[in-house]
PDB file of C-alpha atoms in Angstrom:
ATOM      1  CA  ALA A   1    -138.892  78.791 -99.791  1.00  0.00           C
ATOM      2  CA  GLN A   2    -135.556  77.954 -97.979  1.00  0.00           C
ATOM      3  CA  LYS A   3    -134.649  79.288 -95.008  1.00  0.00           C
ATOM      4  CA  VAL A   4    -131.853  78.825 -92.733  1.00  0.00           C
ATOM      5  CA  THR A   5    -132.194  80.016 -88.751  1.00  0.00           C
ATOM      6  CA  GLN A   6    -129.164  80.095 -86.091  1.00  0.00           C
ATOM      7  CA  ALA A   7    -130.935  81.166 -83.195  1.00  0.00           C
ATOM      8  CA  GLN A   8    -127.874  81.966 -81.405  1.00  0.00           C
ATOM      9  CA  THR A   9    -126.419  85.423 -82.331  1.00  0.00           C
ATOM     10  CA  GLU A  10    -123.631  85.199 -79.519  1.00  0.00           C
ATOM     11  CA  ILE A  11    -121.888  82.566 -77.393  1.00  0.00           C
ATOM     12  CA  SER A  12    -119.148  82.640 -74.996  1.00  0.00           C
ATOM     13  CA  VAL A  13    -117.014  80.329 -73.420  1.00  0.00           C
ATOM     14  CA  VAL A  14    -113.813  79.777 -71.921  1.00  0.00           C
ATOM     15  CA  GLU A  15    -111.080  77.874 -73.404  1.00  0.00           C
ATOM     16  CA  LYS A  16    -111.439  74.128 -73.173  1.00  0.00           C
ATOM     17  CA  GLU A  17    -115.020  74.324 -72.751  1.00  0.00           C
ATOM     18  CA  ASP A  18    -117.236  72.167 -75.723  1.00  0.00           C
ATOM     19  CA  VAL A  19    -119.860  74.471 -77.570  1.00  0.00           C
ATOM     20  CA  THR A  20    -122.544  73.388 -79.923  1.00  0.00           C
ATOM     21  CA  LEU A  21    -123.555  75.544 -82.333  1.00  0.00           C
ATOM     22  CA  ASP A  22    -127.359  75.380 -83.922  1.00  0.00           C
ATOM     23  CA  CYS A  23    -128.468  75.489 -87.295  1.00  0.00           C
ATOM     24  CA  VAL A  24    -131.994  74.819 -88.619  1.00  0.00           C
ATOM     25  CA  TYR A  25    -133.426  74.900 -92.095  1.00  0.00           C
ATOM     26  CA  GLU A  26    -136.459  74.541 -94.178  1.00  0.00           C
ATOM     27  CA  THR A  27    -136.738  73.281 -97.813  1.00  0.00           C
ATOM     28  CA  ARG A  28    -138.934  71.441 -99.522  1.00  0.00           C
ATOM     29  CA  ASP A  29    -136.455  70.101-101.969  1.00  0.00           C
ATOM     30  CA  THR A  30    -135.282  66.602-101.370  1.00  0.00           C
ATOM     31  CA  THR A  31    -132.070  67.207-102.971  1.00  0.00           C
ATOM     32  CA  TYR A  32    -129.834  70.130-101.050  1.00  0.00           C
ATOM     33  CA  TYR A  33    -126.769  70.465 -99.233  1.00  0.00           C
ATOM     34  CA  LEU A  34    -125.607  72.554 -96.148  1.00  0.00           C
ATOM     35  CA  PHE A  35    -122.675  73.797 -95.099  1.00  0.00           C
ATOM     36  CA  TRP A  36    -120.854  75.204 -92.182  1.00  0.00           C
ATOM     37  CA  TYR A  37    -118.533  78.292 -93.229  1.00  0.00           C
ATOM     38  CA  LYS A  38    -116.147  80.123 -90.477  1.00  0.00           C
ATOM     39  CA  GLN A  39    -115.387  83.838 -90.712  1.00  0.00           C
ATOM     40  CA  PRO A  40    -112.657  85.000 -88.139  1.00  0.00           C
ATOM     41  CA  PRO A  41    -111.946  88.874 -87.785  1.00  0.00           C
ATOM     42  CA  SER A  42    -110.178  88.710 -90.775  1.00  0.00           C
ATOM     43  CA  GLY A  43    -113.218  88.648 -92.522  1.00  0.00           C
ATOM     44  CA  GLU A  44    -112.697  85.811 -95.125  1.00  0.00           C
ATOM     45  CA  LEU A  45    -115.205  83.075 -95.420  1.00  0.00           C
ATOM     46  CA  VAL A  46    -113.373  79.399 -94.494  1.00  0.00           C
ATOM     47  CA  PHE A  47    -115.274  76.297 -95.520  1.00  0.00           C
ATOM     48  CA  LEU A  48    -115.498  74.002 -93.045  1.00  0.00           C
ATOM     49  CA  ILE A  49    -118.236  70.838 -93.804  1.00  0.00           C
ATOM     50  CA  ARG A  50    -120.230  70.147 -96.722  1.00  0.00           C
ATOM     51  CA  ARG A  51    -123.327  67.687 -95.990  1.00  0.00           C
ATOM     52  CA  ASN A  52    -125.731  66.359 -99.142  1.00  0.00           C
ATOM     53  CA  SER A  53    -129.396  65.606 -98.060  1.00  0.00           C
ATOM     54  CA  PHE A  54    -129.040  61.750 -98.402  1.00  0.00           C
ATOM     55  CA  ASP A  55    -125.836  61.517 -95.871  1.00  0.00           C
ATOM     56  CA  GLU A  56    -127.101  61.715 -92.534  1.00  0.00           C
ATOM     57  CA  GLN A  57    -123.824  59.861 -91.054  1.00  0.00           C
ATOM     58  CA  ASN A  58    -122.238  62.119 -88.667  1.00  0.00           C
ATOM     59  CA  GLU A  59    -118.250  63.556 -89.247  1.00  0.00           C
ATOM     60  CA  ILE A  60    -115.623  64.281 -87.165  1.00  0.00           C
ATOM     61  CA  SER A  61    -112.532  66.471 -87.909  1.00  0.00           C
ATOM     62  CA  GLY A  62    -110.224  66.597 -85.192  1.00  0.00           C
ATOM     63  CA  ARG A  63    -112.168  68.953 -82.387  1.00  0.00           C
ATOM     64  CA  TYR A  64    -114.921  69.501 -84.680  1.00  0.00           C
ATOM     65  CA  SER A  65    -118.123  67.450 -85.162  1.00  0.00           C
ATOM     66  CA  TRP A  66    -121.399  67.684 -87.100  1.00  0.00           C
ATOM     67  CA  ASN A  67    -124.560  66.237 -86.182  1.00  0.00           C
ATOM     68  CA  PHE A  68    -127.270  66.254 -89.314  1.00  0.00           C
ATOM     69  CA  GLN A  69    -130.550  65.134 -88.400  1.00  0.00           C
ATOM     70  CA  LYS A  70    -133.061  65.310 -91.475  1.00  0.00           C
ATOM     71  CA  SER A  71    -136.011  64.561 -88.542  1.00  0.00           C
ATOM     72  CA  THR A  72    -135.354  67.435 -86.827  1.00  0.00           C
ATOM     73  CA  SER A  73    -134.056  69.841 -89.889  1.00  0.00           C
ATOM     74  CA  SER A  74    -131.053  70.211 -87.785  1.00  0.00           C
ATOM     75  CA  PHE A  75    -127.232  70.315 -88.997  1.00  0.00           C
ATOM     76  CA  ASN A  76    -125.845  71.392 -85.323  1.00  0.00           C
ATOM     77  CA  PHE A  77    -121.791  71.649 -85.022  1.00  0.00           C
ATOM     78  CA  THR A  78    -119.773  71.184 -82.003  1.00  0.00           C
ATOM     79  CA  ILE A  79    -116.384  72.362 -81.129  1.00  0.00           C
ATOM     80  CA  THR A  80    -114.587  70.320 -78.383  1.00  0.00           C
ATOM     81  CA  ALA A  81    -112.004  71.583 -75.825  1.00  0.00           C
ATOM     82  CA  SER A  82    -112.526  75.060 -77.522  1.00  0.00           C
ATOM     83  CA  GLN A  83    -109.708  77.286 -78.463  1.00  0.00           C
ATOM     84  CA  VAL A  84    -109.294  80.605 -78.426  1.00  0.00           C
ATOM     85  CA  VAL A  85    -108.483  80.475 -82.242  1.00  0.00           C
ATOM     86  CA  ASP A  86    -111.983  79.518 -82.746  1.00  0.00           C
ATOM     87  CA  SER A  87    -113.151  82.563 -82.006  1.00  0.00           C
ATOM     88  CA  ALA A  88    -114.784  84.001 -85.436  1.00  0.00           C
ATOM     89  CA  VAL A  89    -118.685  84.244 -86.706  1.00  0.00           C
ATOM     90  CA  TYR A  90    -119.819  80.958 -87.941  1.00  0.00           C
ATOM     91  CA  PHE A  91    -122.384  80.632 -90.562  1.00  0.00           C
ATOM     92  CA  CYS A  92    -124.644  77.909 -91.422  1.00  0.00           C
ATOM     93  CA  ALA A  93    -125.944  77.880 -95.189  1.00  0.00           C
ATOM     94  CA  LEU A  94    -128.064  75.864 -97.803  1.00  0.00           C
ATOM     95  CA  ILE A  95    -128.173  75.200-101.246  1.00  0.00           C
ATOM     96  CA  LYS A  96    -130.537  73.583-103.123  1.00  0.00           C
ATOM     97  CA  GLY A  97    -130.098  70.498-105.102  1.00  0.00           C
ATOM     98  CA  GLY A  98    -129.079  71.447-109.082  1.00  0.00           C
ATOM     99  CA  TYR A  99    -128.538  75.251-107.974  1.00  0.00           C
ATOM    100  CA  ASN A 100    -126.006  77.211-106.891  1.00  0.00           C
ATOM    101  CA  LYS A 101    -127.616  80.046-104.876  1.00  0.00           C
ATOM    102  CA  LEU A 102    -126.283  80.007-101.344  1.00  0.00           C
ATOM    103  CA  ILE A 103    -128.884  80.790 -98.319  1.00  0.00           C
ATOM    104  CA  PHE A 104    -127.075  81.767 -95.343  1.00  0.00           C
ATOM    105  CA  GLY A 105    -128.140  81.979 -91.411  1.00  0.00           C
ATOM    106  CA  ALA A 106    -127.419  85.134 -89.462  1.00  0.00           C
ATOM    107  CA  GLY A 107    -124.369  83.923 -88.212  1.00  0.00           C
ATOM    108  CA  THR A 108    -123.216  83.037 -84.514  1.00  0.00           C
ATOM    109  CA  ARG A 109    -120.371  84.735 -83.068  1.00  0.00           C
ATOM    110  CA  LEU A 110    -118.562  82.685 -80.787  1.00  0.00           C
ATOM    111  CA  ALA A 111    -115.930  83.994 -77.886  1.00  0.00           C
ATOM    112  CA  VAL A 112    -113.433  81.953 -76.413  1.00  0.00           C
ATOM    113  CA  HIS A 113    -112.343  83.334 -73.258  1.00  0.00           C
ATOM    114  CA  PRO A 114    -108.587  82.272 -72.217  1.00  0.00           C
TER     115      PRO A 114
ATOM    116  CA  SER B   1    -109.861  74.444-103.766  1.00  0.00           C
ATOM    117  CA  ALA B   2    -109.579  78.088-105.543  1.00  0.00           C
ATOM    118  CA  VAL B   3    -107.848  81.098-104.369  1.00  0.00           C
ATOM    119  CA  ILE B   4    -109.403  84.185-104.684  1.00  0.00           C
ATOM    120  CA  SER B   5    -108.128  87.785-104.509  1.00  0.00           C
ATOM    121  CA  GLN B   6    -110.058  90.816-104.375  1.00  0.00           C
ATOM    122  CA  LYS B   7    -108.613  94.550-104.882  1.00  0.00           C
ATOM    123  CA  PRO B   8    -109.259  96.516-102.858  1.00  0.00           C
ATOM    124  CA  SER B   9    -109.007  95.238 -99.528  1.00  0.00           C
ATOM    125  CA  ARG B  10    -110.748  98.261 -98.136  1.00  0.00           C
ATOM    126  CA  ASP B  11    -111.702 101.860 -99.260  1.00  0.00           C
ATOM    127  CA  ILE B  12    -113.326 105.131 -97.891  1.00  0.00           C
ATOM    128  CA  CYS B  13    -115.534 106.987-100.545  1.00  0.00           C
ATOM    129  CA  GLN B  14    -117.151 109.974-100.966  1.00  0.00           C
ATOM    130  CA  ARG B  15    -121.150 110.040-101.258  1.00  0.00           C
ATOM    131  CA  GLY B  16    -122.145 110.017-105.174  1.00  0.00           C
ATOM    132  CA  THR B  17    -118.848 108.599-106.330  1.00  0.00           C
ATOM    133  CA  SER B  18    -118.694 104.728-107.696  1.00  0.00           C
ATOM    134  CA  LEU B  19    -115.987 101.968-106.650  1.00  0.00           C
ATOM    135  CA  THR B  20    -115.250  99.191-108.594  1.00  0.00           C
ATOM    136  CA  ILE B  21    -113.563  96.070-106.939  1.00  0.00           C
ATOM    137  CA  GLN B  22    -111.808  93.113-108.627  1.00  0.00           C
ATOM    138  CA  CYS B  23    -112.075  90.075-108.082  1.00  0.00           C
ATOM    139  CA  GLN B  24    -109.270  87.095-109.614  1.00  0.00           C
ATOM    140  CA  VAL B  25    -109.459  83.414-109.284  1.00  0.00           C
ATOM    141  CA  ASP B  26    -106.453  81.551-109.830  1.00  0.00           C
ATOM    142  CA  SER B  27    -108.277  78.782-111.432  1.00  0.00           C
ATOM    143  CA  GLN B  28    -111.098  78.751-114.199  1.00  0.00           C
ATOM    144  CA  VAL B  29    -113.894  78.031-112.671  1.00  0.00           C
ATOM    145  CA  THR B  30    -117.956  77.929-113.866  1.00  0.00           C
ATOM    146  CA  MET B  31    -119.738  80.102-111.428  1.00  0.00           C
ATOM    147  CA  MET B  32    -118.707  83.274-110.074  1.00  0.00           C
ATOM    148  CA  PHE B  33    -120.595  85.470-107.315  1.00  0.00           C
ATOM    149  CA  TRP B  34    -121.018  88.852-105.618  1.00  0.00           C
ATOM    150  CA  TYR B  35    -122.122  89.108-102.003  1.00  0.00           C
ATOM    151  CA  ARG B  36    -123.210  92.067 -99.566  1.00  0.00           C
ATOM    152  CA  GLN B  37    -122.331  91.880 -95.718  1.00  0.00           C
ATOM    153  CA  GLN B  38    -123.790  94.933 -93.933  1.00  0.00           C
ATOM    154  CA  PRO B  39    -122.451  95.471 -90.537  1.00  0.00           C
ATOM    155  CA  GLY B  40    -122.948  92.771 -88.214  1.00  0.00           C
ATOM    156  CA  GLN B  41    -124.830  91.121 -90.798  1.00  0.00           C
ATOM    157  CA  SER B  42    -125.066  87.882 -92.736  1.00  0.00           C
ATOM    158  CA  LEU B  43    -124.240  87.552 -96.465  1.00  0.00           C
ATOM    159  CA  THR B  44    -126.684  88.709 -99.335  1.00  0.00           C
ATOM    160  CA  LEU B  45    -126.057  87.367-102.933  1.00  0.00           C
ATOM    161  CA  ILE B  46    -126.380  90.482-104.855  1.00  0.00           C
ATOM    162  CA  ALA B  47    -125.881  88.507-108.540  1.00  0.00           C
ATOM    163  CA  THR B  48    -124.046  85.664-109.968  1.00  0.00           C
ATOM    164  CA  ALA B  49    -121.342  86.754-112.753  1.00  0.00           C
ATOM    165  CA  ASN B  50    -122.263  85.058-115.955  1.00  0.00           C
ATOM    166  CA  GLN B  51    -119.133  84.759-118.178  1.00  0.00           C
ATOM    167  CA  GLY B  52    -119.697  86.260-121.838  1.00  0.00           C
ATOM    168  CA  SER B  53    -123.448  87.735-120.802  1.00  0.00           C
ATOM    169  CA  GLU B  54    -125.403  89.990-118.502  1.00  0.00           C
ATOM    170  CA  ALA B  55    -125.167  89.024-114.693  1.00  0.00           C
ATOM    171  CA  THR B  56    -128.169  87.560-112.725  1.00  0.00           C
ATOM    172  CA  TYR B  57    -129.329  89.885-109.695  1.00  0.00           C
ATOM    173  CA  GLU B  58    -131.298  88.783-106.878  1.00  0.00           C
ATOM    174  CA  SER B  59    -134.186  90.641-105.886  1.00  0.00           C
ATOM    175  CA  GLY B  60    -133.794  93.894-104.786  1.00  0.00           C
ATOM    176  CA  PHE B  61    -130.548  94.501-106.413  1.00  0.00           C
ATOM    177  CA  VAL B  62    -130.508  96.396-109.754  1.00  0.00           C
ATOM    178  CA  ILE B  63    -127.624  96.310-112.558  1.00  0.00           C
ATOM    179  CA  ASP B  64    -127.655 100.530-112.707  1.00  0.00           C
ATOM    180  CA  LYS B  65    -126.347 100.165-109.045  1.00  0.00           C
ATOM    181  CA  PHE B  66    -124.134  97.347-109.134  1.00  0.00           C
ATOM    182  CA  PRO B  67    -123.085  96.344-112.619  1.00  0.00           C
ATOM    183  CA  ILE B  68    -120.751  93.333-112.931  1.00  0.00           C
ATOM    184  CA  SER B  69    -118.437  92.199-115.644  1.00  0.00           C
ATOM    185  CA  ARG B  70    -117.087  89.062-115.933  1.00  0.00           C
ATOM    186  CA  PRO B  71    -114.683  88.849-119.043  1.00  0.00           C
ATOM    187  CA  ASN B  72    -113.244  85.630-118.435  1.00  0.00           C
ATOM    188  CA  LEU B  73    -113.517  82.447-116.032  1.00  0.00           C
ATOM    189  CA  THR B  74    -111.052  84.144-113.496  1.00  0.00           C
ATOM    190  CA  PHE B  75    -112.118  87.241-113.459  1.00  0.00           C
ATOM    191  CA  SER B  76    -114.725  89.531-112.567  1.00  0.00           C
ATOM    192  CA  THR B  77    -115.512  93.311-111.290  1.00  0.00           C
ATOM    193  CA  LEU B  78    -118.342  94.722-109.081  1.00  0.00           C
ATOM    194  CA  THR B  79    -118.971  98.098-109.156  1.00  0.00           C
ATOM    195  CA  VAL B  80    -120.690 100.301-106.552  1.00  0.00           C
ATOM    196  CA  SER B  81    -122.385 103.250-108.171  1.00  0.00           C
ATOM    197  CA  ASN B  82    -123.629 106.570-107.226  1.00  0.00           C
ATOM    198  CA  MET B  83    -122.494 105.417-103.068  1.00  0.00           C
ATOM    199  CA  SER B  84    -124.321 106.663-100.167  1.00  0.00           C
ATOM    200  CA  PRO B  85    -123.491 105.408 -96.754  1.00  0.00           C
ATOM    201  CA  GLU B  86    -125.977 102.975 -96.487  1.00  0.00           C
ATOM    202  CA  ASP B  87    -123.609 101.356 -99.408  1.00  0.00           C
ATOM    203  CA  SER B  88    -120.604 101.019 -96.572  1.00  0.00           C
ATOM    204  CA  SER B  89    -120.732  96.886 -96.126  1.00  0.00           C
ATOM    205  CA  ILE B  90    -118.030  94.231 -97.001  1.00  0.00           C
ATOM    206  CA  TYR B  91    -118.122  92.829-100.498  1.00  0.00           C
ATOM    207  CA  LEU B  92    -117.335  89.828-101.074  1.00  0.00           C
ATOM    208  CA  CYS B  93    -116.512  87.431-104.230  1.00  0.00           C
ATOM    209  CA  SER B  94    -116.927  83.653-104.573  1.00  0.00           C
ATOM    210  CA  ALA B  95    -116.495  80.762-106.751  1.00  0.00           C
ATOM    211  CA  GLY B  96    -116.991  77.505-107.089  1.00  0.00           C
ATOM    212  CA  PRO B  97    -118.117  75.012-107.172  1.00  0.00           C
ATOM    213  CA  GLY B  98    -115.580  73.033-105.381  1.00  0.00           C
ATOM    214  CA  LEU B  99    -115.268  69.217-105.256  1.00  0.00           C
ATOM    215  CA  ALA B 100    -118.016  69.185-102.352  1.00  0.00           C
ATOM    216  CA  ASN B 101    -119.899  71.734-103.960  1.00  0.00           C
ATOM    217  CA  GLU B 102    -118.885  74.518-101.941  1.00  0.00           C
ATOM    218  CA  GLN B 103    -117.973  78.173-103.037  1.00  0.00           C
ATOM    219  CA  PHE B 104    -114.878  79.645-102.071  1.00  0.00           C
ATOM    220  CA  PHE B 105    -114.549  83.058-100.999  1.00  0.00           C
ATOM    221  CA  GLY B 106    -112.461  85.721-101.406  1.00  0.00           C
ATOM    222  CA  PRO B 107    -110.911  87.974 -98.502  1.00  0.00           C
ATOM    223  CA  GLY B 108    -113.610  90.893 -98.957  1.00  0.00           C
ATOM    224  CA  THR B 109    -113.811  94.348 -99.472  1.00  0.00           C
ATOM    225  CA  ARG B 110    -114.301  96.913 -96.963  1.00  0.00           C
ATOM    226  CA  LEU B 111    -116.228  99.796 -97.988  1.00  0.00           C
ATOM    227  CA  THR B 112    -117.063 102.976 -95.993  1.00  0.00           C
ATOM    228  CA  VAL B 113    -118.998 105.720 -97.566  1.00  0.00           C
ATOM    229  CA  LEU B 114    -119.206 108.859 -96.061  1.00  0.00           C
TER     230      LEU B 114
END
């Protein structure tokens, strides 16, 4: 069975703080894809990043960075110097290789205060 | 990337009635999906909309309650039938896969059933 766990329900930070959102996944498949999506108050899901199971290289995009570690089945997301516009619900998700069904975690609500 | 629009963006309906939600993609896509997001919850896949054939439903969702159509590669509809207050949710359409195997999401339809 596949499962995605985001243990942090809500995080509250002050602007310019760094914040890490945790994601732990379970799968028996050797080929899979991991995703992060952002859901701002408007409700639309915005795709942020995809990682496949064969690529453990970490990635940085501006203030965003992702740490993928197969040894701990984790795919954590760090926002550096957070801004109020980062306030949203962030979802980690998993797709089994060869399939298209997205398995979502429960989401982490991030509130960034001025 | 694909741009997805949904109609209506929100609606308030009476118990026992039905609502049809439309999803339009700006380009031809292989896969289209319908998700439900109950208040404060994560996303749950309702079904995969198959072009020219019956949709594939996930466990807990049935065609009589959530009939789906997909007449072509850019359009799909989801009907929520015989609604009850428990059907109050955001319903999201998605399409894919993109170049990174991601799914693109529409803005969602916020449904309130009284």
